[in-house]
Coordinates of C-alpha atoms and ligand atoms in Angstrom, one line a residue:
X13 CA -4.0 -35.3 -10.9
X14 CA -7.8 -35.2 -11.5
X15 CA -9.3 -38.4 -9.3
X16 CA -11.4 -40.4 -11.8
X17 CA -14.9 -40.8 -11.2
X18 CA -16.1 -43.9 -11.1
X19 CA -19.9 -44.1 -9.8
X20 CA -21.5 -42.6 -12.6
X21 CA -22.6 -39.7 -10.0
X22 CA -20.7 -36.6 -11.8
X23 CA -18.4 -34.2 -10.4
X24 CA -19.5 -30.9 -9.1
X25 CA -17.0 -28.2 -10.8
X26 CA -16.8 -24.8 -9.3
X27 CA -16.5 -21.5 -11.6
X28 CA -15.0 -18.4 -9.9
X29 CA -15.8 -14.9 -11.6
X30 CA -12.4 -14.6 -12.6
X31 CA -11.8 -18.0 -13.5
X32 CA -13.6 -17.4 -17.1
X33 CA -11.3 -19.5 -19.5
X34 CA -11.9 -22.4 -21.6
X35 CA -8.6 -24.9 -21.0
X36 CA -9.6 -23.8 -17.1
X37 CA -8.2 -27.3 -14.9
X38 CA -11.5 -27.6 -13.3
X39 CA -12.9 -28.2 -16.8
X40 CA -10.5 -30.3 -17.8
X41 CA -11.6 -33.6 -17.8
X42 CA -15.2 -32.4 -17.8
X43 CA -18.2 -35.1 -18.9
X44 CA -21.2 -32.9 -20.0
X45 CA -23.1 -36.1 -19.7
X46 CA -22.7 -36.3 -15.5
X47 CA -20.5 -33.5 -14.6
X48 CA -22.4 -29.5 -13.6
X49 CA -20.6 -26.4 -13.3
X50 CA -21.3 -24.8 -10.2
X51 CA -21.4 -20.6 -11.1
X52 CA -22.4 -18.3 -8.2
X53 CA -22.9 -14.3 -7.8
X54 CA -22.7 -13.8 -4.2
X55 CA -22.6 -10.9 -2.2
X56 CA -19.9 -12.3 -0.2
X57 CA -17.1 -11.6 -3.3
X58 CA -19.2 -8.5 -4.2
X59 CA -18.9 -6.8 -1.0
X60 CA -15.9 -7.7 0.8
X61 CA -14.9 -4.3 -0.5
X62 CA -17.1 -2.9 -1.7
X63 CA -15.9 -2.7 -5.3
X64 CA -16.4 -0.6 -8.1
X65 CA -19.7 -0.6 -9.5
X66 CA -18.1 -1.5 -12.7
X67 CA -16.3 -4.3 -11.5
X68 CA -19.3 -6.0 -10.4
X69 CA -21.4 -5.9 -13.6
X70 CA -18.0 -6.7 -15.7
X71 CA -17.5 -9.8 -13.3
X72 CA -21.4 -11.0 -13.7
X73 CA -21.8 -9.8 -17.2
X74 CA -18.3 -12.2 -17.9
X75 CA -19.7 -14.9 -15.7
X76 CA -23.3 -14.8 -17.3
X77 CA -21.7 -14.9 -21.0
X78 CA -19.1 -18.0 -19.7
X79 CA -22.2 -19.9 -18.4
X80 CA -24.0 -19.2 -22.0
X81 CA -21.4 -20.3 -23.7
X82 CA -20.7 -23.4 -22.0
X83 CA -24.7 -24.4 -21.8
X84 CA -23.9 -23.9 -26.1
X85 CA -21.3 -26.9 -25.6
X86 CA -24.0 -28.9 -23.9
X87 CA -22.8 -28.8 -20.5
X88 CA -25.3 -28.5 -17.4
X89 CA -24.8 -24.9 -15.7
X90 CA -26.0 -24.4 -11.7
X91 CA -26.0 -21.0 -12.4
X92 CA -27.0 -18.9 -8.9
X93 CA -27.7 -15.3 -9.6
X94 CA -27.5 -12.4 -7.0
X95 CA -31.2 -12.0 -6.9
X96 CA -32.1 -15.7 -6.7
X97 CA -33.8 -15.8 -2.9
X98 CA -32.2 -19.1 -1.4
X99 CA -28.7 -17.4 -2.4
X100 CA -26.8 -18.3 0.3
X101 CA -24.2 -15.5 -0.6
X102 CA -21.2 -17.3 0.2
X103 CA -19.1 -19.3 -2.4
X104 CA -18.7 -22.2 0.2
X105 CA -22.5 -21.8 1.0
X106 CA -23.3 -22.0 -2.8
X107 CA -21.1 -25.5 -2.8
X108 CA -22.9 -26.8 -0.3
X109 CA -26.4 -26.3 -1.3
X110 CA -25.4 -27.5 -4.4
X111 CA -24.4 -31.2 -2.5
X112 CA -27.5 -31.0 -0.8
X113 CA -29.8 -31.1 -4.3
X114 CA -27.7 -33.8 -6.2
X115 CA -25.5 -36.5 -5.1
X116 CA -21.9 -35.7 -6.8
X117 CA -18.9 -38.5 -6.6
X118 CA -16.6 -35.3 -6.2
X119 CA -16.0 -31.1 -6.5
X120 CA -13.6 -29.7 -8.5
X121 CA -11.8 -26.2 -7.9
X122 CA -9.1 -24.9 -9.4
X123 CA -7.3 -23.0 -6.8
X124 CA -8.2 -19.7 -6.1
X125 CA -6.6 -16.2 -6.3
X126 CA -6.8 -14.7 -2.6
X127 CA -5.6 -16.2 -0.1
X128 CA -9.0 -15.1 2.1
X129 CA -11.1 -17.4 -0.1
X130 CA -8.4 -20.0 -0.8
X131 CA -8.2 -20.5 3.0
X132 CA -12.3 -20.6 2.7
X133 CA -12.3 -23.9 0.3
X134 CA -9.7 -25.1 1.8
X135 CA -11.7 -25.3 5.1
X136 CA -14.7 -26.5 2.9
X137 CA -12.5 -29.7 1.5
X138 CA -11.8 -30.3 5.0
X139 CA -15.4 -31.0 5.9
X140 CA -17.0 -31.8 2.7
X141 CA -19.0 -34.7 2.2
X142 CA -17.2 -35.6 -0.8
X143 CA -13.4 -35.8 -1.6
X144 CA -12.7 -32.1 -3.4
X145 CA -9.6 -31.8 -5.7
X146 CA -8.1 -28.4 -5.7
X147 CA -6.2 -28.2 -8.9
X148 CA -3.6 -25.8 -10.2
X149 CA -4.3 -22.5 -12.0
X150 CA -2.3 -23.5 -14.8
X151 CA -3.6 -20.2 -16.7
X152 CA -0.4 -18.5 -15.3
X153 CA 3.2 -18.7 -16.7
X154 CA 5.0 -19.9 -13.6
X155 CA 3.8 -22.6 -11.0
X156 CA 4.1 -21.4 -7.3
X157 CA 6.8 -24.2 -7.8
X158 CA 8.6 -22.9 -10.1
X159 CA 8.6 -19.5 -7.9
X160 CA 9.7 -21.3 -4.8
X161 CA 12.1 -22.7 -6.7
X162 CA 13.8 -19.3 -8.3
X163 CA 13.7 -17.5 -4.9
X164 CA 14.8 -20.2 -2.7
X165 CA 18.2 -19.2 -0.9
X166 CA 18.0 -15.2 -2.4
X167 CA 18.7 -12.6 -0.1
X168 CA 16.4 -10.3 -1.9
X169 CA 13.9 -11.1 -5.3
X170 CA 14.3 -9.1 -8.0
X171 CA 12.0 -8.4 -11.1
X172 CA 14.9 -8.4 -13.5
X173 CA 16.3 -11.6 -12.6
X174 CA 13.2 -13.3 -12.7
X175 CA 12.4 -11.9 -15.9
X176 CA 15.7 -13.1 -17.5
X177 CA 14.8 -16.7 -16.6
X178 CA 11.1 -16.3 -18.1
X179 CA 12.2 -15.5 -21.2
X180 CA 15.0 -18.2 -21.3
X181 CA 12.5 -20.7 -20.2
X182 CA 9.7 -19.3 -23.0
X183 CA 12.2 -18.7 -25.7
X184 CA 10.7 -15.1 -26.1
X185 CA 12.3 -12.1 -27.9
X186 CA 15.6 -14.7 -27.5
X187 CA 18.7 -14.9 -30.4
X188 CA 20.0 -17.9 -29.5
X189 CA 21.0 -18.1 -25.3
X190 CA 21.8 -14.0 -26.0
X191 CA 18.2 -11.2 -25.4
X192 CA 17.0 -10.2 -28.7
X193 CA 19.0 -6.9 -29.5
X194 CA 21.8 -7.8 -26.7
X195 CA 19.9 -6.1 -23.8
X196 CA 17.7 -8.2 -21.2
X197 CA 15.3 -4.3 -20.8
X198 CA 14.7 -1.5 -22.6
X199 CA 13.1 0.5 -19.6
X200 CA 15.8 3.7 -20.3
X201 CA 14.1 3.9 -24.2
X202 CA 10.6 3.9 -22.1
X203 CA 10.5 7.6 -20.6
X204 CA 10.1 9.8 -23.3
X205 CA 8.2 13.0 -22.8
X206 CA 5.4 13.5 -25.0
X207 CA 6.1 16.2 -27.6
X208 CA 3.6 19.0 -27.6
X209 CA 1.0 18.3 -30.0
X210 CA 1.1 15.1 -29.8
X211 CA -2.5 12.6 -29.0
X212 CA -2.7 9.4 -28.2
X213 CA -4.9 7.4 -30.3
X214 CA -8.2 6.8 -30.0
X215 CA -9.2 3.7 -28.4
X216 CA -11.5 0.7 -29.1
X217 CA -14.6 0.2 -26.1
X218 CA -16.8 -2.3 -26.0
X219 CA -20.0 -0.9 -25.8
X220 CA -22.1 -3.3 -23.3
X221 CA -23.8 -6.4 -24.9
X222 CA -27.3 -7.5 -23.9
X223 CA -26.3 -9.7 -21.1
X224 CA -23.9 -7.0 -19.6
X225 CA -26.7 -4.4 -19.5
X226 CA -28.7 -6.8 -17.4
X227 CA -25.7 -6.8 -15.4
X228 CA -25.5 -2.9 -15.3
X229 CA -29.1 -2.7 -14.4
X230 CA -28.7 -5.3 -11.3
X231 CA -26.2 -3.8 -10.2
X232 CA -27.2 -0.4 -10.4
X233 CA -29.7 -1.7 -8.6
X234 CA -28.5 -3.5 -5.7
X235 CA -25.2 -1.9 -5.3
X236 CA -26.0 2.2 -5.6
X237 CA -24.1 3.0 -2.3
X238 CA -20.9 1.5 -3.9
X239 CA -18.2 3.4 -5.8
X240 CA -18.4 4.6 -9.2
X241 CA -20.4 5.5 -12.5
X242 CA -21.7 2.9 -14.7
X243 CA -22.6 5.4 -17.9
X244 CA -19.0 4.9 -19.6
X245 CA -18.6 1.3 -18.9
X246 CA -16.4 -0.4 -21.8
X247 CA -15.2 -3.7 -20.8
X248 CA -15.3 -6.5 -22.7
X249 CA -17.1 -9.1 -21.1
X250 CA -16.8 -12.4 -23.4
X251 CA -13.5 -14.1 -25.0
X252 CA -14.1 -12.3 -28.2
X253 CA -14.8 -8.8 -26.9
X254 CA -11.5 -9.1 -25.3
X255 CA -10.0 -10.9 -28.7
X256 CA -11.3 -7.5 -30.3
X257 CA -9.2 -5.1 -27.7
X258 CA -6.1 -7.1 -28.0
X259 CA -5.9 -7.1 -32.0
X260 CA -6.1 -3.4 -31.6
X261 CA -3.8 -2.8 -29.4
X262 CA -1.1 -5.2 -31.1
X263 CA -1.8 -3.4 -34.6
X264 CA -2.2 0.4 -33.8
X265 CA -1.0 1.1 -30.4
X266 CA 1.8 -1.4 -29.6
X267 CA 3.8 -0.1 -31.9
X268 CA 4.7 3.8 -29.6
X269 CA 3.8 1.8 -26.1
X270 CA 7.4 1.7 -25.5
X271 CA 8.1 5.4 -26.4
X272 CA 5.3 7.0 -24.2
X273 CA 4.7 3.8 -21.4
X274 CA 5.8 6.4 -18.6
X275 CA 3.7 9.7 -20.2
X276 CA 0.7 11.2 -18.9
X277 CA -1.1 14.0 -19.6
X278 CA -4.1 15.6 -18.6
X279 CA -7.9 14.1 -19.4
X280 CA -6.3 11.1 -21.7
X281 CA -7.1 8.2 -19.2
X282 CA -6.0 5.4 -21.9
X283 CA -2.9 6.7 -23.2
X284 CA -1.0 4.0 -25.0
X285 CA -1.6 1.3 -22.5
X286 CA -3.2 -2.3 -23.6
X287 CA -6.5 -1.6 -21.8
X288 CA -6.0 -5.7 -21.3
X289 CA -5.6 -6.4 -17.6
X290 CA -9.4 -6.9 -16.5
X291 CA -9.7 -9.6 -19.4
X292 CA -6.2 -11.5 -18.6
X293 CA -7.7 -11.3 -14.7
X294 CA -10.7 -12.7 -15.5
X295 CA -9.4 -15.3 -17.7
X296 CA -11.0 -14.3 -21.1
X297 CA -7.4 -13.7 -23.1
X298 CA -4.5 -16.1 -22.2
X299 CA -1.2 -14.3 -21.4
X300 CA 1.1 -16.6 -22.9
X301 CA -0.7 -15.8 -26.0
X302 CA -0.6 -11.8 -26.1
X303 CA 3.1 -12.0 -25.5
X304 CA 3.6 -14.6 -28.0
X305 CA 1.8 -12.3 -30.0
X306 CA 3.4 -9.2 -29.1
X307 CA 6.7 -11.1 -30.2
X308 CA 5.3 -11.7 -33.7
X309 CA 4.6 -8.1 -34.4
X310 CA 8.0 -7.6 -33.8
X311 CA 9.5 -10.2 -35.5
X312 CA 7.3 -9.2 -38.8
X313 CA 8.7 -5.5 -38.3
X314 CA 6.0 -3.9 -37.7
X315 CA 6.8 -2.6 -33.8
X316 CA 10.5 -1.8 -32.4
X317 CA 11.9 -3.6 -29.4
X318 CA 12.0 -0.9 -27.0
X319 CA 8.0 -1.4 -27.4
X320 CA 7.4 -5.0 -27.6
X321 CA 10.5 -5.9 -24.7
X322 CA 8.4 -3.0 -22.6
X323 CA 5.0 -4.3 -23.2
X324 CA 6.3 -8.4 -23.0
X325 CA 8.1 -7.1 -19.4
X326 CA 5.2 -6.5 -18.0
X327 CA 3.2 -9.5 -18.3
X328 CA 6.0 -12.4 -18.4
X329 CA 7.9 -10.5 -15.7
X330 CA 5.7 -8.2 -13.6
X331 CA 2.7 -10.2 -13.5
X332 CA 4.1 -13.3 -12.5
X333 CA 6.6 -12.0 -10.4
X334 CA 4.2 -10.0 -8.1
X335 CA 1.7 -13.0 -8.5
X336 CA 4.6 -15.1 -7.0
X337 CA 6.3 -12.9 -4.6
X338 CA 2.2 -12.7 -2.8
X339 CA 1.9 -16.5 -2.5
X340 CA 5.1 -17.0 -1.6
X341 CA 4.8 -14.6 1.7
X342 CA 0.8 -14.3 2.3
X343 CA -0.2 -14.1 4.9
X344 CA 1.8 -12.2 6.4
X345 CA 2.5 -9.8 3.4
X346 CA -1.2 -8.5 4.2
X347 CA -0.4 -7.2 7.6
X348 CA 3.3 -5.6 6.4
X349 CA 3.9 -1.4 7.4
X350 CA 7.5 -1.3 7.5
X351 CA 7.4 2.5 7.4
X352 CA 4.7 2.6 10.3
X353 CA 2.1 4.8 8.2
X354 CA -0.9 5.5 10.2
X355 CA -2.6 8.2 8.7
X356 CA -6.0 7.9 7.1
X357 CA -6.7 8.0 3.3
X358 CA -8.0 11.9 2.7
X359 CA -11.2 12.1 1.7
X360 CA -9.9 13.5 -1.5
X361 CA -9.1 10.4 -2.9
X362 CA -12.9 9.7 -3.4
X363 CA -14.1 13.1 -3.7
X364 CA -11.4 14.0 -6.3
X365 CA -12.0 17.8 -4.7
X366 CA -7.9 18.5 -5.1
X367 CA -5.6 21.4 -6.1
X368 CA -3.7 19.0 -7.2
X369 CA -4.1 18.4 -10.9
X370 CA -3.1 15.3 -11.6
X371 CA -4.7 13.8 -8.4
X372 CA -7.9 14.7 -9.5
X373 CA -7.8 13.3 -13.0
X374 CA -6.8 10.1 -11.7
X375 CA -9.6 10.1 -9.4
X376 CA -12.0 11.3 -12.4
X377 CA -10.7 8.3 -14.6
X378 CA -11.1 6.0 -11.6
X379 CA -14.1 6.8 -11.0
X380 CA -15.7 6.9 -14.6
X381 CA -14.1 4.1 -15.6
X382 CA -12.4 1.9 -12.8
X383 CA -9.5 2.7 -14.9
X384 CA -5.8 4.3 -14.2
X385 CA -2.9 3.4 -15.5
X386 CA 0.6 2.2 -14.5
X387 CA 2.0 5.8 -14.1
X388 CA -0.9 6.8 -12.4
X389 CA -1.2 4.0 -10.0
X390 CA 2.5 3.9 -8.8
X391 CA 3.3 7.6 -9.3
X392 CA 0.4 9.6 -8.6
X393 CA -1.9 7.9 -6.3
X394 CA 0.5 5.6 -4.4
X395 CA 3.6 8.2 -4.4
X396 CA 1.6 10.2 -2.9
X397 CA 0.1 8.0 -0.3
X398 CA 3.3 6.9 0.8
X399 CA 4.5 10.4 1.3
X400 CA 1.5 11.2 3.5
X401 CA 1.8 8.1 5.8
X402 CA -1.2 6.7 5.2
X403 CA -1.9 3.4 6.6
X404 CA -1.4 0.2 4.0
X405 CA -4.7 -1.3 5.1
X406 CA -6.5 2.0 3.7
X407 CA -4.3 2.1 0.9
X408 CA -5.3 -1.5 0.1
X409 CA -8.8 -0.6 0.5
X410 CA -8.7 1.7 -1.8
X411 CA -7.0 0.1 -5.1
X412 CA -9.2 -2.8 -4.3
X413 CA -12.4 -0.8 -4.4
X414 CA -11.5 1.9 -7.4
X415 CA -10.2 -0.7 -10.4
X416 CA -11.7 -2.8 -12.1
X417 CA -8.9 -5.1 -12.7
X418 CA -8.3 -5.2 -8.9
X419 CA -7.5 -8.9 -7.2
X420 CA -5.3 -9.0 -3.9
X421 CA -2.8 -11.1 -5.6
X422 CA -1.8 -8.5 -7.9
X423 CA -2.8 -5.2 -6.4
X424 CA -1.3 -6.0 -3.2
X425 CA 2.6 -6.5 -4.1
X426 CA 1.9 -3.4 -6.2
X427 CA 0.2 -1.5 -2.9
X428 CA 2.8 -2.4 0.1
X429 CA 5.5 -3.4 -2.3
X430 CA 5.9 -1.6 -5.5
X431 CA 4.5 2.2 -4.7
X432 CA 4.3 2.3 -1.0
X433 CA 7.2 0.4 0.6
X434 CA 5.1 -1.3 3.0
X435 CA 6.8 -4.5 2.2
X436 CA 10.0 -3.3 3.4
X437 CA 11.8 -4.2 0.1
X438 CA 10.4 -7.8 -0.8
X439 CA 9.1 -6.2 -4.7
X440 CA 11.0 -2.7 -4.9
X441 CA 14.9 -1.5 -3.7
X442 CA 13.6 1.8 -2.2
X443 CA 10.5 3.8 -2.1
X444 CA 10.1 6.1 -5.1
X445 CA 10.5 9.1 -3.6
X446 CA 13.9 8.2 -2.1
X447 CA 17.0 9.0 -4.4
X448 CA 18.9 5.9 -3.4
X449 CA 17.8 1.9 -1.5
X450 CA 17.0 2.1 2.0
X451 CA 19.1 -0.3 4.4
X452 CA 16.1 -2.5 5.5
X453 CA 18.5 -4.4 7.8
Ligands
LIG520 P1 -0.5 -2.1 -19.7 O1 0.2 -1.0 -19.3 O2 -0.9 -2.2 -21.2 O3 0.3 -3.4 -19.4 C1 0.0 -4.7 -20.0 C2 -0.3 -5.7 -18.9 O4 0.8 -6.0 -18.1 C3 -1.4 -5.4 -17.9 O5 -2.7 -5.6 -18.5 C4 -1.1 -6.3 -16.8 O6 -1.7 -7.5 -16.9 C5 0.4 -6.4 -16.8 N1 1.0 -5.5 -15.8 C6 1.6 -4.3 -16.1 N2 2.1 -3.8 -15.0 C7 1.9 -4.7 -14.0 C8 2.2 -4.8 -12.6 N3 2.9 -3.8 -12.0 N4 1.8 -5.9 -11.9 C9 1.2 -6.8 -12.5 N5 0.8 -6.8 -13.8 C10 1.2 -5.8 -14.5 N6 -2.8 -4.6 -12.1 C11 -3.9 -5.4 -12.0 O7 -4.1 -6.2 -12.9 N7 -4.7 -5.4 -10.9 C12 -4.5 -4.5 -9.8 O8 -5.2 -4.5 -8.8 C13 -3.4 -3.6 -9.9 N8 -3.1 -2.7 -8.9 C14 -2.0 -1.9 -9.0 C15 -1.7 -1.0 -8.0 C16 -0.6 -0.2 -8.0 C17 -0.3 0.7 -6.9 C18 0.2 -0.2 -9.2 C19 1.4 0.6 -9.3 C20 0.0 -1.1 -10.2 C21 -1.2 -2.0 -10.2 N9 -1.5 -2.9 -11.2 C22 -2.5 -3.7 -11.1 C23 -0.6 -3.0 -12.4 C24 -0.9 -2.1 -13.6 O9 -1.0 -0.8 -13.1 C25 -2.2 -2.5 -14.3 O10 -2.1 -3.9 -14.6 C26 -2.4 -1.8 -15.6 O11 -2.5 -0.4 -15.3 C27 -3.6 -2.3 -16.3 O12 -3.8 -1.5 -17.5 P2 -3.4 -2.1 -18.9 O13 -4.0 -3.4 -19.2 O14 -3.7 -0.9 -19.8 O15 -1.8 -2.3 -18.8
LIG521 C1 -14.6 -10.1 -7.5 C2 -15.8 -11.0 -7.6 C3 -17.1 -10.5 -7.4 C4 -17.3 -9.0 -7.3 N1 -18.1 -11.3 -7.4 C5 -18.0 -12.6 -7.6 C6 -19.1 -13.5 -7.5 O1 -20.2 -13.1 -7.3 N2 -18.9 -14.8 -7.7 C7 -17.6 -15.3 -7.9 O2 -17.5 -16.5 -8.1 N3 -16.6 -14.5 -8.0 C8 -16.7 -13.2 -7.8 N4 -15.6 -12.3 -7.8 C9 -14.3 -12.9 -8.0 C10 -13.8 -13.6 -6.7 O3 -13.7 -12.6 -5.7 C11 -12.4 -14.1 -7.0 O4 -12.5 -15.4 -7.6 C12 -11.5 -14.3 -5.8 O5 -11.3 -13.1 -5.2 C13 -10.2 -15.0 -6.1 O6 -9.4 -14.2 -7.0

């Protein structure tokens, strides 16, 4: 529980870049009358990969708007930018200089992401001048509680079986204690092939605001060397950008997400995919809320099961269950190569200079628009990774650097467990290529 502050000093309350979202627990108790929020660009988080030029103006475009629209509400915003000289460039730097301008009674955090910086403030409230309270991030579905609770004493952890328990918990796409339509998944009405002929729909982009093409143009300038165009960026970078993409997507698009979720084709980056993960990451759209949403639509008839189950699976079930299966066994997770890959990545997989077709146009999408999807990821990129023995660390590397959405919590059970098999078989029974589980002993 929040400790309540009782010298009239204010409490300090730290802002990470993806920690964009109104109810956040840091805010929670918030006093715009004593109480600043601490918001930093640092080159630190920019640079250790050295991500996407995309990602980085999305995350200081998002951050910039966030600070604007809480200064609207009246509260005070320390608000370090990357070009600011005494920029210290560390998060934990930024929290301390702050301490050193302005007494505070407290700091506030809510917990972070990635293990690497979680074990950074956690060493910070260790030697802080000033009790710190490092709160839940109660943004996500289920508590690392409730995880620890569902995998204690299980041989192995399975998606499925996690899933079921979600949607008993949430009530959603439920007839009574039965799944809606008598089946838990749908996955088997998921693999259609696309029928010649057949385009996917046009999609809505966000073309960049004012305050996100100040981002573009800092960090075009101070990150050139770093992966990636910036001409086709389309994020949204404030609550109702994102509020704009989702309401799309649930009309027009949700509806056939089921039908074609395992399609690609060539030069169609988008397909029928949400185009929602970098604003759930950064906290802009609430998940709960999309799936409750996505339920709706399906309850008012307006978009089969197989479509809404597949779409609702992948946020109540994958999302939290690879969220939970890396806090759970970080940090030794990171260093996992079960199948002893030691090859490098090939230079291909930045160059994009291929024979192989669909190679390439993942490449071409990642790099135009720090954008693949699902299929892509698992099937194309990381299929092909694991088949070549190429180290996990380079394969990490990589996904972090190339997406836009890309945080180690989720893109690492995806990397070692999901498409590479690194993990042994914590997230997946068997590599993908395999035909049947391998015995992991
Ligand atoms: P949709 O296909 O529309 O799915 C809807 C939402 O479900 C996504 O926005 C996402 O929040 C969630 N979701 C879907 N699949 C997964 C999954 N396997 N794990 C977690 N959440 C999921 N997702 C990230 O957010 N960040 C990453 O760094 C990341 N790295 C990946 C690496 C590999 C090797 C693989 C196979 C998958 C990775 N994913 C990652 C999951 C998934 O590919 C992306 O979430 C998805 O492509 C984002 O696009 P979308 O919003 O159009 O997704
Ligand atoms: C990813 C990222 C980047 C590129 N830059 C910043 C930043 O300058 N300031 C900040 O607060 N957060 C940034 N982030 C997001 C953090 O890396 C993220 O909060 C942690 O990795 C935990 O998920």
């Amino acid at each position: 529980m929040p400790h309540a502050n009782t010298t009239g000093r204010g409490t300090l309350r730290l802002v990470l870049g993806d920690q964009l979202s109104d109810d956040l627990s840091a805010l929670s108790d918030l006093d715009p009358a004593r109480d600043v929020v601490l918001m930093a660009e640092v080159r630190d988080e920019a640079t250790y990969v050295k991500h996407h030029k995309q990602k980085i103006a999305l995350i200081f475009a998002a951050m910039r708007s966030f600070a604007l629209r809480l200064e609207r509400r009246g509260v005070t915003v320390r608000y370090v930018r990357i070009d600011d000289p005494d920029n210290t460039h560390s998060i934990v730097g930024e929290l301390h200089r702050a301490l050193d301008v302005q007494p505070f009674e407290e700091v506030a955090i809510t917990e972070c992401g990635e293990w690497r910086l979680a074990q950074a403030l956690t060493a910070f409230a260790g030697v802080a001048r000033v009790p710190v309270d490092i709160r839940e991030d109660w943004r996500f579905i289920c508590s690392h509680d409730r995880f620890r609770r569902w995998a204690s004493g299980k041989s192995s952890l399975r998606m499925e079986f996690f899933y079921r328990e979600m949607r008993r918990e949430a009530g959603i796409l439920m007839d009574g204690k039965a799944p809606e339509g008598g089946q838990w998944n749908y996955d088997a009405e998921n693999r259609k092939k696309l029928t010649r002929g057949l385009r996917p729909p046009r999609r809505l982009r966000t073309a960049p605001d004012e305050v996100a093409q100040g981002a573009i143009a800092d960090v075009a300038r101070l990150f050139p060397d770093h992966f990636g165009g910036l001409e086709d960026f389309g994020w949204p970078t404030t609550a109702e950008q994102a509020e704009f993409v989702v309401a799309d997507f649930l009309e027009y698009v949700l509806p056939s997400f089921g039908d074609w979720q395992d399609a690609m084709t060539p030069g169609e980056p988008w397909m029928w995919h949400g185009l929602i993960s970098t604003s759930i990451n950064l906290g802009l759209i609430d998940s709960m809320d999309i799936c409750r949403r996505a339920e709706a639509v399906y309850r008012a008839g307006k978009a089969p099961l197989n479509a809404v189950e597949g779409f609702i699976r992948q946020i109540l079930g994958w999302r939290e269950f690879v969220r939970g299966v890396y806090w759970l066994k970080v940090p030794e997770y990171r260093a996992r190569n079960f199948l002893d890959a030691d090859r490098a990545l090939p230079w291909f997989y930045w160059s994009g200079e291929t024979d192989m077709a669909c190679v390439a146009d993942v490449v071409a999408t990642s790099r135009d628009n720090a954008y693949a999807h699902h299929i892509q990821r698992l099937m194309v990129t990381g299929n092909l990774a694991m088949l070549l023995g190429v180290h996990p660390d380079a394969v990490d590397d990589w996904y972090m650097t190339v997406y836009a959405d890309a945080y180690e919590w989720v893109e690492m059970p995806n990397t070692r467990g999901m498409a590479t098999f690194a993990d042994g078989g914590i997230v997946g029974s068997k590599p993908y290529a395999a035909s049947r589980p391998i015995s992991t002993g």
